[in-house]
PDB file of C-alpha atoms in Angstrom:
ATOM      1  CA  UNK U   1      26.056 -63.414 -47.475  1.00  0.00           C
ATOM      2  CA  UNK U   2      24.114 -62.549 -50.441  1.00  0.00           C
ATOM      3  CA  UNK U   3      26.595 -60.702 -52.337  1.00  0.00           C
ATOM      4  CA  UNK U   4      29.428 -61.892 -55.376  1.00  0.00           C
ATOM      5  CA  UNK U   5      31.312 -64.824 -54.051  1.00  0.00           C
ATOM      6  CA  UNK U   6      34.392 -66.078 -56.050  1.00  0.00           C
ATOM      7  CA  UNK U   7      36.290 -69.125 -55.609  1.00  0.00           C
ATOM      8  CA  UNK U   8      39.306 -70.061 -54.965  1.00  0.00           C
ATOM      9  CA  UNK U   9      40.527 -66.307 -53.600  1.00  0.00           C
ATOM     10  CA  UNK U  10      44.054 -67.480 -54.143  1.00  0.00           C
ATOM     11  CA  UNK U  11      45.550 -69.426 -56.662  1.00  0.00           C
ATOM     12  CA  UNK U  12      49.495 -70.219 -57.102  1.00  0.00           C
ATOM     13  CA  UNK U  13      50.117 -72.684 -60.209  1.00  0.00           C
ATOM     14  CA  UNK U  14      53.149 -73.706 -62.591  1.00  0.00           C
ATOM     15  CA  UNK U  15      53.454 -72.297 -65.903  1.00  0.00           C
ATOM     16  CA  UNK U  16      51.517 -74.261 -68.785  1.00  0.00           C
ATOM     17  CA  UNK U  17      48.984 -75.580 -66.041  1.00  0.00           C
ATOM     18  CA  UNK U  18      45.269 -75.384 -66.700  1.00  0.00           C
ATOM     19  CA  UNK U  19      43.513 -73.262 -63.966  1.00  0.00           C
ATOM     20  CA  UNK U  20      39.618 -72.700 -63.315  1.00  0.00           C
ATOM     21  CA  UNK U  21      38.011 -70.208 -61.468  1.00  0.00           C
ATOM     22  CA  UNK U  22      34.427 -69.956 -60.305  1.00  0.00           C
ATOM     23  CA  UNK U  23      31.900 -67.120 -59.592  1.00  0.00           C
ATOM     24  CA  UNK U  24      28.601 -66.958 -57.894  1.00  0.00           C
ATOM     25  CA  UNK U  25      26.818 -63.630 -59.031  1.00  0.00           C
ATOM     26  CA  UNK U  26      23.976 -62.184 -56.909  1.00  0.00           C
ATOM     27  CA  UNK U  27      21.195 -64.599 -57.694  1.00  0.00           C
ATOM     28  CA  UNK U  28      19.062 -62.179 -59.476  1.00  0.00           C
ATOM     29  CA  UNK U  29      21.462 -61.049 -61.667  1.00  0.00           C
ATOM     30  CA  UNK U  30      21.092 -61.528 -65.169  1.00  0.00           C
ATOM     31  CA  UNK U  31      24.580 -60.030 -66.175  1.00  0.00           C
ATOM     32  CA  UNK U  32      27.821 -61.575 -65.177  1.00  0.00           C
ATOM     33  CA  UNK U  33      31.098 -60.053 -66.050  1.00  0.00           C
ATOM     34  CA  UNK U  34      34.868 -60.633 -65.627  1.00  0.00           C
ATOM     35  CA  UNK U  35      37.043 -58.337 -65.548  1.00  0.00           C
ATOM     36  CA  UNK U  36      41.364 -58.764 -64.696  1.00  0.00           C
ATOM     37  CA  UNK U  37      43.274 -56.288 -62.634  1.00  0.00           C
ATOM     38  CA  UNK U  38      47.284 -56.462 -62.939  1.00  0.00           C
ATOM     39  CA  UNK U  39      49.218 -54.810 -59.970  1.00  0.00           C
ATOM     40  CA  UNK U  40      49.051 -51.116 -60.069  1.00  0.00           C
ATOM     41  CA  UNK U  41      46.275 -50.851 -62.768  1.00  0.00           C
ATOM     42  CA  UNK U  42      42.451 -50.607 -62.726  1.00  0.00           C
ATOM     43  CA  UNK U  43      40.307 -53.483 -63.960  1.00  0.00           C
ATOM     44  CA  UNK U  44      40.378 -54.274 -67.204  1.00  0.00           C
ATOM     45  CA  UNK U  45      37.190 -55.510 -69.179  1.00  0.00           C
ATOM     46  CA  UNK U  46      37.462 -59.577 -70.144  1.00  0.00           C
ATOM     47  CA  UNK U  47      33.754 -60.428 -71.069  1.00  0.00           C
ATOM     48  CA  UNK U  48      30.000 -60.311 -69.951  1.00  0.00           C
ATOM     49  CA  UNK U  49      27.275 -62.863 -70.154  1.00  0.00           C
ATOM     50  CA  UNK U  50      23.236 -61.863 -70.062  1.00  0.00           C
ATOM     51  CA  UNK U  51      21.772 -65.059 -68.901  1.00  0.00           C
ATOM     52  CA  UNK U  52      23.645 -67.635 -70.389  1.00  0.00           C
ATOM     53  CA  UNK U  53      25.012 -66.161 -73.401  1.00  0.00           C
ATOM     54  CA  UNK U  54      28.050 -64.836 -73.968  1.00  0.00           C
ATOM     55  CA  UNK U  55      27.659 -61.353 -75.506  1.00  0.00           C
ATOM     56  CA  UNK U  56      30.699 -59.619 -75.734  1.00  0.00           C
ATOM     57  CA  UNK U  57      34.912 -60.931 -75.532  1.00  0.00           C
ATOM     58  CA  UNK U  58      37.624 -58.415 -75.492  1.00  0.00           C
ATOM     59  CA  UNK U  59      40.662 -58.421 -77.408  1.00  0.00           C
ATOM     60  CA  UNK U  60      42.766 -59.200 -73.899  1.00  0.00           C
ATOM     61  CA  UNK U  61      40.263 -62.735 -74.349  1.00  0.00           C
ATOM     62  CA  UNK U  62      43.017 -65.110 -75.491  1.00  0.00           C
ATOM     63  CA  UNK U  63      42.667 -68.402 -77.422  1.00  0.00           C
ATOM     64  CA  UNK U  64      43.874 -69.885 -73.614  1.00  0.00           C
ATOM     65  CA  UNK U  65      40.902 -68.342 -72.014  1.00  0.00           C
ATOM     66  CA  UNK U  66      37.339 -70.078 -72.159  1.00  0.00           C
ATOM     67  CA  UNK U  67      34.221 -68.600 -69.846  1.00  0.00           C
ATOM     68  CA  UNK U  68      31.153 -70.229 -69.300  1.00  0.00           C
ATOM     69  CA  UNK U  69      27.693 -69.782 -67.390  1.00  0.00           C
ATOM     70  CA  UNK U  70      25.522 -72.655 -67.954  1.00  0.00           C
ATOM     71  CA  UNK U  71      22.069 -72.114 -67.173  1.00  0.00           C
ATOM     72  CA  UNK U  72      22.429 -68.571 -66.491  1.00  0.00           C
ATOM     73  CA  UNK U  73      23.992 -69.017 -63.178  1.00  0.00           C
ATOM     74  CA  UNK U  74      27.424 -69.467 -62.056  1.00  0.00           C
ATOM     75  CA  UNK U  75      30.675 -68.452 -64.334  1.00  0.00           C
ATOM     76  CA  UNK U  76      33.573 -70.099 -65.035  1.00  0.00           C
ATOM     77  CA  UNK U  77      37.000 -69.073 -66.254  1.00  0.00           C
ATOM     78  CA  UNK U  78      39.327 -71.329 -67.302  1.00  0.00           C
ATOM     79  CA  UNK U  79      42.890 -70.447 -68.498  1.00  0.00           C
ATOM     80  CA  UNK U  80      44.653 -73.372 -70.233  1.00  0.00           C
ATOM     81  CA  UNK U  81      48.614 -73.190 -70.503  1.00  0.00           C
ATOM     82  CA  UNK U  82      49.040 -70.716 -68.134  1.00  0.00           C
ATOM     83  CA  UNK U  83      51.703 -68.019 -68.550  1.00  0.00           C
ATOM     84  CA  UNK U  84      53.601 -65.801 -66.178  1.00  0.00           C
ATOM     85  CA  UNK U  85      52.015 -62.784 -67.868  1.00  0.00           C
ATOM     86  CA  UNK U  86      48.274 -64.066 -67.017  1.00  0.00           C
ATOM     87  CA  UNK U  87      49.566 -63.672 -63.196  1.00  0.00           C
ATOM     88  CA  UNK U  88      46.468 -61.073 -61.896  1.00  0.00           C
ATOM     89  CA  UNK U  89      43.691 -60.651 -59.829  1.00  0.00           C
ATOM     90  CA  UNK U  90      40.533 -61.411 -61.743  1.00  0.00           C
ATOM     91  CA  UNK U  91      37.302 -60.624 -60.959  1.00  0.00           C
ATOM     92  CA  UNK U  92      33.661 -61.228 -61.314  1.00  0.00           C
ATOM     93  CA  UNK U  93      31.024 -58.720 -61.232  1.00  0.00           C
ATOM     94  CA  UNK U  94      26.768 -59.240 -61.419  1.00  0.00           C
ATOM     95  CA  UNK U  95      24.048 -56.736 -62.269  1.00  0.00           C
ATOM     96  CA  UNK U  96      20.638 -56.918 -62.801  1.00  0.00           C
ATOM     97  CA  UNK U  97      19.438 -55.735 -66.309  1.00  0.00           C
ATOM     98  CA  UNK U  98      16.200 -53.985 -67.203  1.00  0.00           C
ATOM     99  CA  UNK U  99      15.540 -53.513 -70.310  1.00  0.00           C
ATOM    100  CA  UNK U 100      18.201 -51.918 -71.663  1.00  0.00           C
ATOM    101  CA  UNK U 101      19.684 -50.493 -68.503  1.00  0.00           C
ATOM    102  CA  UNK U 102      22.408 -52.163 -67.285  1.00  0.00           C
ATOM    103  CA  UNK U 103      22.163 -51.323 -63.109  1.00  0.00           C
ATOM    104  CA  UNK U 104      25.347 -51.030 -61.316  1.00  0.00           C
ATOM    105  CA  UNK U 105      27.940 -54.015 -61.159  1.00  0.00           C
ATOM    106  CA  UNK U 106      28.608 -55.150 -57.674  1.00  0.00           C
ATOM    107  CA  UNK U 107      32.064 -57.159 -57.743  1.00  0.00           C
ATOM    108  CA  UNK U 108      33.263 -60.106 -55.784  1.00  0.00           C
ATOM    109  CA  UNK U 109      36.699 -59.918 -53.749  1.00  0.00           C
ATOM    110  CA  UNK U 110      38.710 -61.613 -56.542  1.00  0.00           C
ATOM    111  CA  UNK U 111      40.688 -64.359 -57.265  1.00  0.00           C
ATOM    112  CA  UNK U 112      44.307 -64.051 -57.218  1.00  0.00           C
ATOM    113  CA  UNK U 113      46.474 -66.076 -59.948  1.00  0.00           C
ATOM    114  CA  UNK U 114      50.318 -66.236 -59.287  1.00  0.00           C
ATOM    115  CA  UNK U 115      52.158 -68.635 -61.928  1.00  0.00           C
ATOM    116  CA  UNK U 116      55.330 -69.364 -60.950  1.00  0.00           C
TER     117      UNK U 116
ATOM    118  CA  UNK A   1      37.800 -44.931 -77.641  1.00  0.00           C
ATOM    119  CA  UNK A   2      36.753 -44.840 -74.383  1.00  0.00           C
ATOM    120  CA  UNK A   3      39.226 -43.794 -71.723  1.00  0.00           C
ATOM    121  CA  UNK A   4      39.169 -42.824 -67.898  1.00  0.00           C
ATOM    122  CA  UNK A   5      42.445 -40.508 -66.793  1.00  0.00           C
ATOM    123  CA  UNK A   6      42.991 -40.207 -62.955  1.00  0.00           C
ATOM    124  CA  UNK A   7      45.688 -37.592 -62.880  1.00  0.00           C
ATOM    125  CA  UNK A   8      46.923 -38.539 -59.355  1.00  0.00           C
ATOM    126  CA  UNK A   9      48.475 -41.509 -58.914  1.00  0.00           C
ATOM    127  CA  UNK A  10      49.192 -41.063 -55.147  1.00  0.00           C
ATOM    128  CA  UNK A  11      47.728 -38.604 -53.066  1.00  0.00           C
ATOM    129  CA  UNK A  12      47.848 -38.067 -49.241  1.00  0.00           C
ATOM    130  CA  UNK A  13      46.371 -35.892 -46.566  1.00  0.00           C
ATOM    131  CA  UNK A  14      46.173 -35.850 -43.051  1.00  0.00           C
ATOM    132  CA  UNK A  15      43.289 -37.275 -41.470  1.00  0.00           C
ATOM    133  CA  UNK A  16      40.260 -34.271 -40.735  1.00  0.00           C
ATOM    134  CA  UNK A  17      41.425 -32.086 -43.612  1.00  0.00           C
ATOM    135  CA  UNK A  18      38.981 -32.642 -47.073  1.00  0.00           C
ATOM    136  CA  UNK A  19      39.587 -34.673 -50.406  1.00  0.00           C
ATOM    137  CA  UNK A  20      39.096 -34.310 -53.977  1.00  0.00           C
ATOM    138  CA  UNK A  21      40.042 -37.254 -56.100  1.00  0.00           C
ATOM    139  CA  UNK A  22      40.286 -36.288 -60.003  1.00  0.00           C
ATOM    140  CA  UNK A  23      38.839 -37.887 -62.639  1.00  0.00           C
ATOM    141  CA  UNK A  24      38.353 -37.163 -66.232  1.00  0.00           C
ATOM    142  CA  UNK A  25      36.741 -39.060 -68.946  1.00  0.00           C
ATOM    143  CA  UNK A  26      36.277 -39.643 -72.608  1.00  0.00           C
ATOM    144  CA  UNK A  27      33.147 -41.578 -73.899  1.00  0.00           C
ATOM    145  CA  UNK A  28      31.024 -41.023 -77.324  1.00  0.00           C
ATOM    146  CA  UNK A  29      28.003 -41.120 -76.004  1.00  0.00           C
ATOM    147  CA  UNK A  30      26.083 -40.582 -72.747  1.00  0.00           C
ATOM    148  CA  UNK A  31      28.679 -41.687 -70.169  1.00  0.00           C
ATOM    149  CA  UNK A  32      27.574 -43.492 -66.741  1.00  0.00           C
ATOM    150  CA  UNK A  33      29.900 -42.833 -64.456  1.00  0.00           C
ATOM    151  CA  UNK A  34      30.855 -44.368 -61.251  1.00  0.00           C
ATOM    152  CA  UNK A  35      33.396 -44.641 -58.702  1.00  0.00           C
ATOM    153  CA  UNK A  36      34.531 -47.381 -56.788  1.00  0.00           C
ATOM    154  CA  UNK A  37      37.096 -48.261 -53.594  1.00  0.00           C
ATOM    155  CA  UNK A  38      39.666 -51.045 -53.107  1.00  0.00           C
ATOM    156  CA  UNK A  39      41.221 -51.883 -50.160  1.00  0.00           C
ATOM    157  CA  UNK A  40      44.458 -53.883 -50.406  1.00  0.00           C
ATOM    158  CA  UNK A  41      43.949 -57.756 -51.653  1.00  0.00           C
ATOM    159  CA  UNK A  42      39.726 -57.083 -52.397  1.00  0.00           C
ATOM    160  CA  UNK A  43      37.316 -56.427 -54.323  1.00  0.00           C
ATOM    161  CA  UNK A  44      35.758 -53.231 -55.777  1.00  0.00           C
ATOM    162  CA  UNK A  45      32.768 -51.558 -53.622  1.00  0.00           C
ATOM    163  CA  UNK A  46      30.383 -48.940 -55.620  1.00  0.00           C
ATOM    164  CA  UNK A  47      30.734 -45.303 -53.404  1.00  0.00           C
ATOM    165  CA  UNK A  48      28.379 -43.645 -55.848  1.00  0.00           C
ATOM    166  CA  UNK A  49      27.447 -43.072 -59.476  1.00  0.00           C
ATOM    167  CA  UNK A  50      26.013 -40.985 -61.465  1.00  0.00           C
ATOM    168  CA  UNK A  51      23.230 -41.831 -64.441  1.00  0.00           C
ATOM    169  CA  UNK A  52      21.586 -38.827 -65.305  1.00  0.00           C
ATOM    170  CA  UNK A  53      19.587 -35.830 -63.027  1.00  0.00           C
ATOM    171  CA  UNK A  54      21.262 -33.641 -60.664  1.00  0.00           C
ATOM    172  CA  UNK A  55      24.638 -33.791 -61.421  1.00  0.00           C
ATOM    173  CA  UNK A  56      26.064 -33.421 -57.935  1.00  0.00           C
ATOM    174  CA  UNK A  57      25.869 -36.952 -56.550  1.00  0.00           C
ATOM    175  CA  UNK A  58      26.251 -38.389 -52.662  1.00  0.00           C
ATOM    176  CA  UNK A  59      27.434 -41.407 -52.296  1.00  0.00           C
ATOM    177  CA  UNK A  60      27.937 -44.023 -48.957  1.00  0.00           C
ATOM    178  CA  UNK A  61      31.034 -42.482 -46.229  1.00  0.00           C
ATOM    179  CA  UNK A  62      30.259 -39.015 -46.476  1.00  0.00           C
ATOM    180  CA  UNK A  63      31.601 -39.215 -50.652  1.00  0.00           C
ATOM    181  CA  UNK A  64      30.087 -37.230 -53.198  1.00  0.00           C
ATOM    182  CA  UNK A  65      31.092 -36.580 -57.203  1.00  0.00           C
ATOM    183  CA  UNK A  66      29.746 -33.698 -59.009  1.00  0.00           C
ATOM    184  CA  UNK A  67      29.372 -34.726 -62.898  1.00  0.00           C
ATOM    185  CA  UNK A  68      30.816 -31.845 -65.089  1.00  0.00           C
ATOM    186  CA  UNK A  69      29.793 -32.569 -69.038  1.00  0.00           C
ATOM    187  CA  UNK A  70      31.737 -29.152 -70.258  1.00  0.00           C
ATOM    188  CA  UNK A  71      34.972 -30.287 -68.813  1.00  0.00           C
ATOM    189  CA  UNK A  72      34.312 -34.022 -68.743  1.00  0.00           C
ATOM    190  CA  UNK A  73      35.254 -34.523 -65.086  1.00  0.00           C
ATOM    191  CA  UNK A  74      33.515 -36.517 -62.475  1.00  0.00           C
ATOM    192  CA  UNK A  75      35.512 -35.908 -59.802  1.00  0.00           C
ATOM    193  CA  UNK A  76      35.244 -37.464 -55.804  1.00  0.00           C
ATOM    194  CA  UNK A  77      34.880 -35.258 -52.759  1.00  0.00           C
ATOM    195  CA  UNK A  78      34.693 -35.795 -49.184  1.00  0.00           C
ATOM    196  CA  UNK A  79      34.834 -32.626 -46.595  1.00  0.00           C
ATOM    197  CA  UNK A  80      36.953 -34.471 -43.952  1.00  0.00           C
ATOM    198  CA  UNK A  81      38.829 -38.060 -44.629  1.00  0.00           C
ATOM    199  CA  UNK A  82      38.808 -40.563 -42.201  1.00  0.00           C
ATOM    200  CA  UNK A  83      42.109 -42.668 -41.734  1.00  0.00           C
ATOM    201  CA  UNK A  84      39.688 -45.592 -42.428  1.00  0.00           C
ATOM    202  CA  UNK A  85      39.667 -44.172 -45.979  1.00  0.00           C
ATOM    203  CA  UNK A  86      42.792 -45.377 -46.976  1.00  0.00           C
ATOM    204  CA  UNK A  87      42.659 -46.979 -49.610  1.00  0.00           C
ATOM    205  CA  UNK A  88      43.263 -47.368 -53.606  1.00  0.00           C
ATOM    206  CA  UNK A  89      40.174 -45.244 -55.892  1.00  0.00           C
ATOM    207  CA  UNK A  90      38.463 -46.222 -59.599  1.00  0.00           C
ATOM    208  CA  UNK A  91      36.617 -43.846 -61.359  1.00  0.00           C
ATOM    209  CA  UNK A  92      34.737 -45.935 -64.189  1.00  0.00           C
ATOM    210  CA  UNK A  93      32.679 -45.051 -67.326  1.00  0.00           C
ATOM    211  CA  UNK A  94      29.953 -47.399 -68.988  1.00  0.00           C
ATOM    212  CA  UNK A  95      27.395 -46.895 -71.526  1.00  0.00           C
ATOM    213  CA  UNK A  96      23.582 -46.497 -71.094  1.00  0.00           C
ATOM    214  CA  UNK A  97      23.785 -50.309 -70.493  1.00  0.00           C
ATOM    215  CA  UNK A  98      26.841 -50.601 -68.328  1.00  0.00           C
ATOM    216  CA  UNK A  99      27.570 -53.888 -70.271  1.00  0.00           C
ATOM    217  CA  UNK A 100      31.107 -52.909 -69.628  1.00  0.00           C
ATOM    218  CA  UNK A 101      33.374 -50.439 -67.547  1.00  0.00           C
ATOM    219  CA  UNK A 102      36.249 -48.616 -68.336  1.00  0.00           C
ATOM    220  CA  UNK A 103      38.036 -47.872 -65.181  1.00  0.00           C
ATOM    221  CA  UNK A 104      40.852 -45.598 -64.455  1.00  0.00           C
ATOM    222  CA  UNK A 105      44.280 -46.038 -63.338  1.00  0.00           C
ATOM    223  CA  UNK A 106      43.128 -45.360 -59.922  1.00  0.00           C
ATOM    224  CA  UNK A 107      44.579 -43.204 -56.963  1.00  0.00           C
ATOM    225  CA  UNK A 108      45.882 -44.360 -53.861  1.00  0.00           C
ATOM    226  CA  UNK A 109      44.637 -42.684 -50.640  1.00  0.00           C
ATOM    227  CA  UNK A 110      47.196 -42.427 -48.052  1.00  0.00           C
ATOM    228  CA  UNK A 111      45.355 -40.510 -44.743  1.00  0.00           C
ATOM    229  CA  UNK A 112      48.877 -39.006 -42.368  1.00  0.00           C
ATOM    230  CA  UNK A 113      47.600 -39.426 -38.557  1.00  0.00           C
TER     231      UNK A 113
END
């Protein structure tokens, strides 16, 4: 399967745990983004990384949340102190950039965070 | 500030009879536009998208969006829904370098036998 695999795809943990979540873009993809979906809503936009930088946070980006993509490759999003509000599905999305056009994102299937 | 509004929150039809999903948008500058489907507990799969050209688009299961600047509508059409279609839709709205999408509420797709 060559397309955006996320891990875990399920996640239940108590509130003020620290939880990570990983994403494996397309492997030519130079853009990874992450994006969180609460029930009944459409995705909302977290951050994006060309390569390994990060270029852009949103406001929703919380001093608890902390992405990563060392050497341009897979992502990682870690929520410290977890909070019953940052119950959602998140998920990770690759494109391939050229130039200045961004290509279509192709998304994984999600992980789902339940804090109980 | 960019904003997607899908009017219908819920819409169902029986299964043979056609579809047409709204979506309108609001975006500065040259808007890409795109729409994607959800099935319950996954991820998002790209049906088409429009960047720029004809504005009537086809996308993959018989979909296709026509792009309307004056009224700032992209909205989805299919001539005859299959109860496989059920599902929830996204219409989304990025800039010339997609960094970042701006999705919609979405509408839910429920197909009566």
């Amino acid at each position: 399967d060559t397309g955006v695999s996320q891990d875990p795809r399920h996640k239940i943990t108590k509130r003020g745990q620290n939880v990570t979540f990983r994403c494996d873009p397309i492997s030519e993809h130079n853009r990874l983004y992450w994006y969180r979906q609460t029930l009944g809503q459409g995705p909302e936009f977290l951050t994006y990384f060309q390569n390994e930088a990060q270029l852009e946070k949103s406001r929703l980006l919380s001093d608890r949340f902390s992405a990563e993509r060392p050497k341009g490759s897979f992502s990682t999003l870690e929520i410290q102190r977890t909070e019953q509000g940052d119950s959602a599905m998140y998920l990770c999305a690759s494109s391939l950039s050229l130039g200045t056009e961004g290509g279509e994102a192709f998304f994984g299937q999600g992980t789902r965070l339940t804090v109980v | 500030a960019q904003s997607v509004t899908q009017p219908d929150i819920h819409i169902t039809v029986s299964e043979g009879a056609s579809l047409e999903l709204r979506c309108n948008y609001s975006y500065g500058a040259t808007p890409y536009l795109f729409w994607y489907v959800q099935s319950p507990g996954q991820g998002l799969q790209l049906l088409l998208k429009y960047f720029s050209g004809d504005t009537l688009v086809q996308g993959i299961k018989g979909f296709e969006a026509e792009f309307k600047r004056s009224q700032s509508s992209f909205n989805l059409r299919k001539p005859s829904v299959h109860w496989s279609d059920a599902a929830e839709y996204f219409c989304a709205v990025g800039g010339k370098g997609a960094q970042k999408l701006v999705f919609g509420q979405g509408t839910r797709l429920t197909i009566n036998p």
